[in-house]
Amino acid sequence: MTADPPPVRHGIRTPAFRRLLRVWFIALVGDGIRVTALPVFAAISTRDPLAVSAVAVAEVLPWLLVSLPAGALVDRMRPRTVVLCAHSARALLTAALAGLVLVNQAGVLVLVVFAFLVTSAQTFADSAEQLLLVELAGPEDLDRANGWFVTAETIGLDLAGPLAAGLVLAAEPAGDGLVLAWPPALCFALNALAFLVAAVEVARLPDVVPERGEPAPGDQRSALVRLRADLLEGGRFLLRSRGLRALVGTVMITAFAVSAANAVTALYVVQTLGAPAAVMSAMLIALSLGTLLAARVSPLLAGKVGDGPVMIGSLVLLGAGMVLVGAVPSVATAVLGYLVVGCAVGGWNVLAASRRQRLTPSRMMGRVSSTYRVLTWGFMPLGAGLAGPLAVQTSLRAVFLVVGVLIAAAALLAARALLRVPEPAV
């Protein structure tokens, strides 16, 4: 038998946590490059809206189909091993795509399969990184640890990655034979390099071993039956926990509402505001800046007044930002509104993640995290789908107003549960 590794030091100032943060940031820069380059490449190489849509669907589908079993499997494995294998697999997949793009062999089927597989690997890495964060940060530093992770996510995924992809794609060489040859291939090669570097960093992390629930001696059930039982156990735990139910219910409502607003934002900018499409970029930058600010400030506020009031305040702020965008149709208020929305999103994401982690035993962190994600992600297409009919029956401005009111109602409904001090997971 292999002896368990020695215990590791906890805290955000430890070398292990800083290395984990680097892994997270580097991989997210790679993701930011890919989520920018992949739809662009699909569009310019196929000129087919159906093909572009198929690639987009394949890229998000694993969060609904693969995430649950991935979470259950992660709960039976060592998280460092899972993240190492996931990032290594993503590096190989992306390098292979770069090669196929370079020789003009990346057709629609290749792009769809790649998008599905690379996101499937990401579902494993995401669940395992949740475990590593909790184990390396320790219970006292969870809020600040999640603040750093949201900061890294915003800078890497929303700013640095797309900017790097944009710079590469803007440097297309002249000549018909080269238009698709190396700029997109270079984007995917950089993405593969990011995953490779992240995997090397993961290999240097401590091999933490969270508390596990071991199968009973003599359990003769098949692996598939045990997997199903594990999934049901995780789902039951989430639904029976009052604190987790409050978080899930709130996020389902807000995900539904925000996705409705996101679905019509570009049309609102062009049609209602009569502004150039570049205003959309300014709004997204304001959103990111607000998120970065709140990711740093919210743990400090939570330390003074508790996480519950800050979470409720974040929801109220989110609703207010949406109402501001819809109530005052101007470029300035649209940018300001998205800055407010970013502050709200950053505050909520940091503290809600910390509370979920505190309420979840380490032995089922993967299952609860993946179930939480499936329930929330499942409502996003519904919100996006209903935004159009609502705008047709009312107006684009009304969509933002309805979204703001819905989020405010969610804050009111969840206030009592969020203000209750949660019991630590056992």
Tab-separated table of C-alpha atoms in Angstrom:
chain	number	residue	atom	x	y	z
A	1	MET	CA	0.000	0.000	0.000
A	2	THR	CA	1.126	3.562	-0.740
A	3	ALA	CA	1.446	5.707	2.352
A	4	ASP	CA	-0.575	8.881	2.464
A	5	PRO	CA	1.477	12.045	1.922
A	6	PRO	CA	2.332	14.205	4.929
A	7	PRO	CA	-0.146	16.929	5.911
A	8	VAL	CA	0.222	20.266	4.129
A	9	ARG	CA	0.151	23.800	5.463
A	10	HIS	CA	-3.086	25.725	4.968
A	11	GLY	CA	-3.604	29.348	3.966
A	12	ILE	CA	-3.513	31.669	0.971
A	13	ARG	CA	0.053	32.748	1.758
A	14	THR	CA	1.495	29.260	1.446
A	15	PRO	CA	3.546	28.276	-1.640
A	16	ALA	CA	1.076	25.473	-2.396
A	17	PHE	CA	-1.928	27.803	-2.622
A	18	ARG	CA	-0.005	30.325	-4.709
A	19	ARG	CA	0.955	27.542	-7.114
A	20	LEU	CA	-2.672	26.402	-7.332
A	21	LEU	CA	-3.667	29.983	-8.134
A	22	ARG	CA	-1.072	30.045	-10.925
A	23	VAL	CA	-2.464	26.800	-12.315
A	24	TRP	CA	-5.957	28.263	-12.296
A	25	PHE	CA	-4.853	31.518	-13.961
A	26	ILE	CA	-2.698	29.909	-16.664
A	27	ALA	CA	-5.411	27.419	-17.623
A	28	LEU	CA	-8.010	30.193	-17.715
A	29	VAL	CA	-5.860	32.307	-20.024
A	30	GLY	CA	-5.806	29.283	-22.307
A	31	ASP	CA	-9.578	28.957	-22.022
A	32	GLY	CA	-9.971	32.651	-22.807
A	33	ILE	CA	-7.904	32.218	-25.965
A	34	ARG	CA	-9.927	29.201	-27.046
A	35	VAL	CA	-13.423	30.606	-26.365
A	36	THR	CA	-12.458	33.599	-28.497
A	37	ALA	CA	-10.668	31.764	-31.303
A	38	LEU	CA	-12.910	28.697	-31.676
A	39	PRO	CA	-16.142	30.477	-32.719
A	40	VAL	CA	-14.143	32.855	-34.934
A	41	PHE	CA	-12.445	29.952	-36.673
A	42	ALA	CA	-15.732	28.042	-37.003
A	43	ALA	CA	-17.346	31.108	-38.556
A	44	ILE	CA	-14.629	31.964	-41.076
A	45	SER	CA	-13.894	28.361	-42.060
A	46	THR	CA	-17.507	27.196	-42.532
A	47	ARG	CA	-19.556	30.379	-43.176
A	48	ASP	CA	-22.452	28.265	-41.886
A	49	PRO	CA	-24.610	29.467	-38.948
A	50	LEU	CA	-25.700	25.900	-38.210
A	51	ALA	CA	-22.076	24.754	-37.950
A	52	VAL	CA	-21.173	27.641	-35.657
A	53	SER	CA	-24.192	26.851	-33.488
A	54	ALA	CA	-23.280	23.157	-33.334
A	55	VAL	CA	-19.768	23.982	-32.109
A	56	ALA	CA	-21.180	26.357	-29.472
A	57	VAL	CA	-23.609	23.710	-28.226
A	58	ALA	CA	-20.894	21.049	-28.105
A	59	GLU	CA	-18.738	23.360	-26.012
A	60	VAL	CA	-21.347	23.814	-23.249
A	61	LEU	CA	-23.120	20.452	-23.398
A	62	PRO	CA	-20.620	18.618	-21.133
A	63	TRP	CA	-21.588	20.879	-18.227
A	64	LEU	CA	-25.012	19.260	-18.386
A	65	LEU	CA	-24.119	15.712	-19.510
A	66	VAL	CA	-20.647	14.995	-18.094
A	67	SER	CA	-20.441	17.219	-15.025
A	68	LEU	CA	-22.469	14.960	-12.693
A	69	PRO	CA	-20.583	11.694	-13.290
A	70	ALA	CA	-17.315	13.658	-13.328
A	71	GLY	CA	-18.074	15.009	-9.863
A	72	ALA	CA	-18.847	11.537	-8.541
A	73	LEU	CA	-15.636	10.113	-9.982
A	74	VAL	CA	-13.573	12.996	-8.610
A	75	ASP	CA	-14.877	12.205	-5.134
A	76	ARG	CA	-13.200	8.780	-5.413
A	77	MET	CA	-9.846	10.033	-6.734
A	78	ARG	CA	-6.968	12.208	-5.626
A	79	PRO	CA	-7.675	15.744	-6.832
A	80	ARG	CA	-4.121	16.535	-7.912
A	81	THR	CA	-4.091	13.467	-10.164
A	82	VAL	CA	-7.425	14.450	-11.693
A	83	VAL	CA	-6.305	18.007	-12.488
A	84	LEU	CA	-2.974	16.780	-13.873
A	85	CYS	CA	-4.671	14.275	-16.187
A	86	ALA	CA	-7.367	16.754	-17.235
A	87	HIS	CA	-4.952	19.534	-18.184
A	88	SER	CA	-2.632	17.075	-19.926
A	89	ALA	CA	-5.542	15.732	-21.960
A	90	ARG	CA	-6.660	19.258	-22.835
A	91	ALA	CA	-3.124	20.134	-23.943
A	92	LEU	CA	-2.987	17.102	-26.251
A	93	LEU	CA	-6.458	17.742	-27.691
A	94	THR	CA	-5.743	21.405	-28.362
A	95	ALA	CA	-2.316	20.706	-29.864
A	96	ALA	CA	-3.929	18.154	-32.187
A	97	LEU	CA	-6.530	20.723	-33.239
A	98	ALA	CA	-3.766	23.280	-33.908
A	99	GLY	CA	-2.080	20.770	-36.208
A	100	LEU	CA	-5.310	20.006	-38.066
A	101	VAL	CA	-6.054	23.714	-38.468
A	102	LEU	CA	-2.557	24.272	-39.828
A	103	VAL	CA	-3.106	21.743	-42.615
A	104	ASN	CA	-6.722	22.837	-43.234
A	105	GLN	CA	-8.209	19.540	-42.025
A	106	ALA	CA	-10.341	20.887	-39.161
A	107	GLY	CA	-13.876	20.399	-40.462
A	108	VAL	CA	-17.131	20.849	-38.596
A	109	LEU	CA	-17.098	17.327	-37.143
A	110	VAL	CA	-13.549	17.818	-35.836
A	111	LEU	CA	-14.516	21.115	-34.195
A	112	VAL	CA	-17.636	19.637	-32.585
A	113	VAL	CA	-15.778	16.615	-31.202
A	114	PHE	CA	-12.927	18.789	-29.970
A	115	ALA	CA	-15.267	21.256	-28.254
A	116	PHE	CA	-17.115	18.448	-26.468
A	117	LEU	CA	-13.986	16.596	-25.341
A	118	VAL	CA	-12.017	19.613	-24.154
A	119	THR	CA	-14.953	20.860	-22.050
A	120	SER	CA	-15.571	17.350	-20.720
A	121	ALA	CA	-12.003	17.308	-19.406
A	122	GLN	CA	-12.630	20.737	-17.907
A	123	THR	CA	-15.568	19.404	-15.849
A	124	PHE	CA	-13.167	16.985	-14.134
A	125	ALA	CA	-10.558	19.685	-13.519
A	126	ASP	CA	-13.119	22.125	-12.171
A	127	SER	CA	-14.501	19.737	-9.542
A	128	ALA	CA	-11.042	18.595	-8.463
A	129	GLU	CA	-9.769	22.185	-8.194
A	130	GLN	CA	-12.627	22.926	-5.808
A	131	LEU	CA	-11.270	20.205	-3.542
A	132	LEU	CA	-7.721	21.473	-3.834
A	133	LEU	CA	-8.808	25.013	-3.004
A	134	VAL	CA	-10.587	23.915	0.168
A	135	GLU	CA	-7.742	21.661	1.271
A	136	LEU	CA	-4.936	24.144	0.566
A	137	ALA	CA	-6.647	27.354	1.704
A	138	GLY	CA	-8.118	25.967	4.909
A	139	PRO	CA	-11.444	26.984	6.486
A	140	GLU	CA	-10.255	30.344	7.812
A	141	ASP	CA	-9.089	31.634	4.419
A	142	LEU	CA	-11.913	30.411	2.176
A	143	ASP	CA	-13.400	33.854	1.464
A	144	ARG	CA	-10.055	35.385	0.523
A	145	ALA	CA	-9.079	32.261	-1.439
A	146	ASN	CA	-12.244	32.445	-3.514
A	147	GLY	CA	-11.666	36.164	-3.948
A	148	TRP	CA	-8.277	35.437	-5.484
A	149	PHE	CA	-9.773	32.728	-7.680
A	150	VAL	CA	-12.506	35.038	-8.984
A	151	THR	CA	-9.829	37.669	-9.646
A	152	ALA	CA	-7.718	35.164	-11.582
A	153	GLU	CA	-10.786	33.962	-13.496
A	154	THR	CA	-11.824	37.470	-14.497
A	155	ILE	CA	-8.353	38.533	-15.602
A	156	GLY	CA	-7.479	35.254	-17.327
A	157	LEU	CA	-10.767	34.199	-18.920
A	158	ASP	CA	-12.423	37.546	-19.594
A	159	LEU	CA	-9.483	39.863	-20.270
A	160	ALA	CA	-6.031	38.354	-20.906
A	161	GLY	CA	-7.127	35.311	-22.930
A	162	PRO	CA	-9.485	37.129	-25.315
A	163	LEU	CA	-6.960	39.974	-25.690
A	164	ALA	CA	-4.177	37.535	-26.610
A	165	ALA	CA	-6.439	35.772	-29.117
A	166	GLY	CA	-7.523	39.091	-30.586
A	167	LEU	CA	-3.944	40.231	-31.074
A	168	VAL	CA	-3.000	36.968	-32.787
A	169	LEU	CA	-6.069	36.928	-35.018
A	170	ALA	CA	-5.498	40.567	-35.957
A	171	ALA	CA	-2.045	39.640	-37.257
A	172	GLU	CA	-3.298	37.543	-40.176
A	173	PRO	CA	-0.757	37.407	-42.987
A	174	ALA	CA	-1.781	38.267	-46.503
A	175	GLY	CA	-2.548	35.587	-49.052
A	176	ASP	CA	-5.586	33.324	-49.491
A	177	GLY	CA	-3.651	30.204	-48.603
A	178	LEU	CA	-2.534	31.662	-45.282
A	179	VAL	CA	-5.732	33.285	-44.044
A	180	LEU	CA	-6.733	30.136	-42.177
A	181	ALA	CA	-3.257	28.714	-41.850
A	182	TRP	CA	-1.389	30.071	-38.889
A	183	PRO	CA	-3.307	32.767	-36.915
A	184	PRO	CA	-6.046	30.389	-35.628
A	185	ALA	CA	-3.532	27.537	-35.415
A	186	LEU	CA	-1.269	29.777	-33.354
A	187	CYS	CA	-4.175	30.590	-31.015
A	188	PHE	CA	-4.820	26.908	-30.394
A	189	ALA	CA	-1.090	26.233	-30.025
A	190	LEU	CA	-0.903	28.935	-27.329
A	191	ASN	CA	-3.947	27.359	-25.680
A	192	ALA	CA	-2.206	23.960	-25.675
A	193	LEU	CA	0.953	25.530	-24.242
A	194	ALA	CA	-1.059	27.099	-21.424
A	195	PHE	CA	-2.558	23.728	-20.499
A	196	LEU	CA	0.867	22.083	-20.649
A	197	VAL	CA	2.384	24.691	-18.325
A	198	ALA	CA	-0.590	24.333	-15.992
A	199	ALA	CA	-0.112	20.549	-15.910
A	200	VAL	CA	3.583	20.972	-15.034
A	201	GLU	CA	2.629	23.301	-12.184
A	202	VAL	CA	-0.022	20.851	-10.945
A	203	ALA	CA	2.597	18.088	-10.713
A	204	ARG	CA	4.439	20.225	-8.149
A	205	LEU	CA	1.405	20.623	-5.871
A	206	PRO	CA	1.127	18.635	-2.623
A	207	ASP	CA	-0.744	15.372	-3.123
A	208	VAL	CA	-3.539	16.173	-0.681
A	209	VAL	CA	-5.914	13.380	0.293
A	210	PRO	CA	-9.318	14.668	1.418
A	211	GLU	CA	-11.507	12.557	3.674
A	212	ARG	CA	-13.237	9.894	1.620
A	213	GLY	CA	-16.217	7.657	2.004
A	214	GLU	CA	-14.917	4.164	1.259
A	215	PRO	CA	-17.096	1.398	-0.224
A	216	ALA	CA	-18.326	-1.108	2.319
A	217	PRO	CA	-16.286	-4.331	2.505
A	218	GLY	CA	-17.775	-7.007	0.295
A	219	ASP	CA	-19.679	-4.534	-1.859
A	220	GLN	CA	-20.245	-6.502	-5.051
A	221	ARG	CA	-22.162	-3.841	-6.967
A	222	SER	CA	-20.945	-2.888	-10.406
A	223	ALA	CA	-19.055	0.344	-10.927
A	224	LEU	CA	-22.050	1.799	-12.775
A	225	VAL	CA	-24.420	1.003	-9.912
A	226	ARG	CA	-22.005	2.515	-7.371
A	227	LEU	CA	-21.674	5.608	-9.543
A	228	ARG	CA	-25.449	5.986	-9.649
A	229	ALA	CA	-25.638	5.564	-5.869
A	230	ASP	CA	-22.936	8.201	-5.387
A	231	LEU	CA	-24.796	10.644	-7.607
A	232	LEU	CA	-28.028	10.114	-5.706
A	233	GLU	CA	-26.230	10.571	-2.400
A	234	GLY	CA	-24.772	13.898	-3.527
A	235	GLY	CA	-28.102	15.131	-4.864
A	236	ARG	CA	-29.948	14.131	-1.697
A	237	PHE	CA	-27.373	15.857	0.475
A	238	LEU	CA	-27.686	19.080	-1.493
A	239	LEU	CA	-31.486	19.059	-1.389
A	240	ARG	CA	-31.649	18.201	2.334
A	241	SER	CA	-29.262	20.963	3.368
A	242	ARG	CA	-31.233	24.121	4.074
A	243	GLY	CA	-28.232	26.333	3.394
A	244	LEU	CA	-27.374	24.652	0.097
A	245	ARG	CA	-31.015	24.709	-1.013
A	246	ALA	CA	-31.094	28.469	-0.456
A	247	LEU	CA	-27.941	28.945	-2.506
A	248	VAL	CA	-29.140	26.718	-5.338
A	249	GLY	CA	-32.581	28.310	-5.498
A	250	THR	CA	-31.127	31.804	-5.550
A	251	VAL	CA	-28.572	30.991	-8.230
A	252	MET	CA	-31.187	29.261	-10.389
A	253	ILE	CA	-33.342	32.389	-10.365
A	254	THR	CA	-30.467	34.778	-10.961
A	255	ALA	CA	-28.944	32.581	-13.692
A	256	PHE	CA	-32.325	32.505	-15.433
A	257	ALA	CA	-32.666	36.280	-15.134
A	258	VAL	CA	-29.123	37.280	-16.077
A	259	SER	CA	-29.079	34.966	-19.095
A	260	ALA	CA	-32.246	36.703	-20.316
A	261	ALA	CA	-30.502	40.078	-20.086
A	262	ASN	CA	-27.349	38.736	-21.743
A	263	ALA	CA	-29.364	37.361	-24.652
A	264	VAL	CA	-30.605	40.819	-25.685
A	265	THR	CA	-27.722	43.064	-24.579
A	266	ALA	CA	-26.105	43.360	-28.008
A	267	LEU	CA	-29.453	44.137	-29.645
A	268	TYR	CA	-30.218	46.673	-26.894
A	269	VAL	CA	-26.937	48.471	-27.611
A	270	VAL	CA	-27.437	48.602	-31.368
A	271	GLN	CA	-31.201	49.084	-31.582
A	272	THR	CA	-32.357	50.899	-28.437
A	273	LEU	CA	-29.242	52.958	-27.752
A	274	GLY	CA	-28.373	53.384	-31.421
A	275	ALA	CA	-24.737	52.975	-30.424
A	276	PRO	CA	-21.872	51.244	-32.231
A	277	ALA	CA	-21.184	47.630	-31.341
A	278	ALA	CA	-17.973	48.733	-29.606
A	279	VAL	CA	-20.117	49.951	-26.706
A	280	MET	CA	-20.778	46.286	-25.947
A	281	SER	CA	-17.041	45.850	-25.354
A	282	ALA	CA	-17.015	48.837	-23.014
A	283	MET	CA	-19.885	47.318	-21.025
A	284	LEU	CA	-18.074	43.984	-20.729
A	285	ILE	CA	-14.875	45.714	-19.608
A	286	ALA	CA	-16.875	47.610	-16.974
A	287	LEU	CA	-18.389	44.299	-15.883
A	288	SER	CA	-14.936	42.776	-15.460
A	289	LEU	CA	-13.609	45.781	-13.555
A	290	GLY	CA	-16.559	45.651	-11.168
A	291	THR	CA	-15.994	41.941	-10.619
A	292	LEU	CA	-12.310	42.490	-9.863
A	293	LEU	CA	-13.117	45.232	-7.360
A	294	ALA	CA	-15.750	43.170	-5.555
A	295	ALA	CA	-13.546	40.064	-5.467
A	296	ARG	CA	-11.032	42.010	-3.389
A	297	VAL	CA	-13.496	43.958	-1.222
A	298	SER	CA	-16.218	41.396	-0.441
A	299	PRO	CA	-14.049	39.128	1.797
A	300	LEU	CA	-13.085	42.200	3.840
A	301	LEU	CA	-16.722	43.249	4.219
A	302	ALA	CA	-17.763	39.708	5.091
A	303	GLY	CA	-15.114	39.655	7.819
A	304	LYS	CA	-16.710	42.731	9.416
A	305	VAL	CA	-20.467	42.156	9.026
A	306	GLY	CA	-20.738	38.484	8.017
A	307	ASP	CA	-21.159	36.921	4.605
A	308	GLY	CA	-24.990	36.857	4.681
A	309	PRO	CA	-25.558	40.630	4.570
A	310	VAL	CA	-22.914	41.048	1.858
A	311	MET	CA	-24.498	38.302	-0.254
A	312	ILE	CA	-27.935	39.903	0.060
A	313	GLY	CA	-26.438	43.290	-0.735
A	314	SER	CA	-24.819	41.793	-3.831
A	315	LEU	CA	-28.187	40.508	-5.053
A	316	VAL	CA	-29.824	43.885	-4.472
A	317	LEU	CA	-26.958	45.564	-6.314
A	318	LEU	CA	-27.336	43.122	-9.204
A	319	GLY	CA	-31.026	43.924	-9.538
A	320	ALA	CA	-30.337	47.659	-9.279
A	321	GLY	CA	-27.724	47.510	-12.034
A	322	MET	CA	-30.154	45.771	-14.377
A	323	VAL	CA	-32.920	48.263	-13.603
A	324	LEU	CA	-30.524	51.148	-14.230
A	325	VAL	CA	-29.674	49.815	-17.692
A	326	GLY	CA	-33.340	49.459	-18.643
A	327	ALA	CA	-34.697	52.589	-16.976
A	328	VAL	CA	-32.246	55.121	-18.406
A	329	PRO	CA	-31.383	54.263	-22.028
A	330	SER	CA	-28.011	55.882	-22.615
A	331	VAL	CA	-24.476	54.680	-23.254
A	332	ALA	CA	-23.206	56.153	-19.976
A	333	THR	CA	-25.833	54.439	-17.824
A	334	ALA	CA	-25.387	51.173	-19.708
A	335	VAL	CA	-21.670	51.156	-18.894
A	336	LEU	CA	-22.326	52.284	-15.316
A	337	GLY	CA	-25.040	49.663	-14.925
A	338	TYR	CA	-22.685	46.908	-16.026
A	339	LEU	CA	-20.037	48.187	-13.625
A	340	VAL	CA	-22.609	47.819	-10.833
A	341	VAL	CA	-23.592	44.380	-12.121
A	342	GLY	CA	-19.930	43.358	-12.107
A	343	CYS	CA	-19.547	44.437	-8.478
A	344	ALA	CA	-22.606	42.395	-7.577
A	345	VAL	CA	-21.454	39.320	-9.504
A	346	GLY	CA	-17.988	39.433	-7.935
A	347	GLY	CA	-19.321	39.755	-4.397
A	348	TRP	CA	-21.867	36.991	-4.808
A	349	ASN	CA	-19.561	34.546	-6.595
A	350	VAL	CA	-16.828	34.810	-3.956
A	351	LEU	CA	-19.022	34.446	-0.879
A	352	ALA	CA	-21.519	31.947	-2.322
A	353	ALA	CA	-18.638	29.651	-3.310
A	354	SER	CA	-17.151	29.881	0.176
A	355	ARG	CA	-20.476	29.121	1.836
A	356	ARG	CA	-21.123	26.173	-0.464
A	357	GLN	CA	-17.675	24.783	0.327
A	358	ARG	CA	-18.201	25.191	4.079
A	359	LEU	CA	-21.542	23.404	3.889
A	360	THR	CA	-20.197	20.461	1.875
A	361	PRO	CA	-18.147	17.592	3.327
A	362	SER	CA	-14.918	17.058	1.418
A	363	ARG	CA	-15.908	13.467	0.632
A	364	MET	CA	-18.708	14.717	-1.640
A	365	MET	CA	-17.380	18.087	-2.792
A	366	GLY	CA	-17.215	16.961	-6.413
A	367	ARG	CA	-20.778	15.652	-6.499
A	368	VAL	CA	-22.339	18.638	-4.758
A	369	SER	CA	-20.383	21.114	-6.891
A	370	SER	CA	-21.375	19.384	-10.115
A	371	THR	CA	-25.032	19.022	-9.088
A	372	TYR	CA	-25.070	22.689	-8.118
A	373	ARG	CA	-23.670	23.606	-11.519
A	374	VAL	CA	-26.096	21.437	-13.491
A	375	LEU	CA	-29.114	22.889	-11.694
A	376	THR	CA	-27.973	26.448	-12.292
A	377	TRP	CA	-26.738	25.953	-15.856
A	378	GLY	CA	-29.968	24.216	-16.751
A	379	PHE	CA	-31.930	27.417	-16.205
A	380	MET	CA	-29.711	29.616	-18.360
A	381	PRO	CA	-31.077	28.439	-21.743
A	382	LEU	CA	-34.616	28.995	-20.434
A	383	GLY	CA	-33.875	32.595	-19.566
A	384	ALA	CA	-32.180	33.232	-22.897
A	385	GLY	CA	-35.066	31.580	-24.739
A	386	LEU	CA	-37.759	33.652	-23.023
A	387	ALA	CA	-35.941	36.965	-23.452
A	388	GLY	CA	-36.839	37.242	-27.133
A	389	PRO	CA	-40.618	36.722	-26.772
A	390	LEU	CA	-40.670	39.102	-23.787
A	391	ALA	CA	-38.874	41.779	-25.807
A	392	VAL	CA	-41.284	41.314	-28.728
A	393	GLN	CA	-44.337	41.653	-26.488
A	394	THR	CA	-42.920	44.605	-24.522
A	395	SER	CA	-39.529	46.153	-25.333
A	396	LEU	CA	-35.823	45.500	-24.940
A	397	ARG	CA	-35.766	47.952	-22.025
A	398	ALA	CA	-38.515	45.978	-20.315
A	399	VAL	CA	-36.366	42.837	-20.323
A	400	PHE	CA	-33.795	44.548	-18.095
A	401	LEU	CA	-36.497	45.955	-15.823
A	402	VAL	CA	-38.152	42.550	-15.397
A	403	VAL	CA	-34.771	40.943	-14.757
A	404	GLY	CA	-33.981	43.518	-12.062
A	405	VAL	CA	-37.298	42.991	-10.302
A	406	LEU	CA	-36.931	39.205	-10.470
A	407	ILE	CA	-33.468	39.358	-8.884
A	408	ALA	CA	-34.728	41.698	-6.158
A	409	ALA	CA	-37.514	39.209	-5.419
A	410	ALA	CA	-34.937	36.410	-5.202
A	411	ALA	CA	-32.959	38.467	-2.679
A	412	LEU	CA	-36.073	38.980	-0.578
A	413	LEU	CA	-37.007	35.293	-0.643
A	414	ALA	CA	-33.497	34.151	0.238
A	415	ALA	CA	-32.727	36.807	2.848
A	416	ARG	CA	-33.707	34.782	5.911
A	417	ALA	CA	-31.755	31.702	4.852
A	418	LEU	CA	-28.700	33.699	3.801
A	419	LEU	CA	-28.586	35.611	7.099
A	420	ARG	CA	-28.605	32.372	9.082
A	421	VAL	CA	-25.084	31.358	10.140
A	422	PRO	CA	-24.467	28.010	8.384
A	423	GLU	CA	-23.440	24.913	10.258
A	424	PRO	CA	-20.055	23.536	9.159
A	425	ALA	CA	-20.141	20.387	7.027
A	426	VAL	CA	-19.603	17.080	8.765
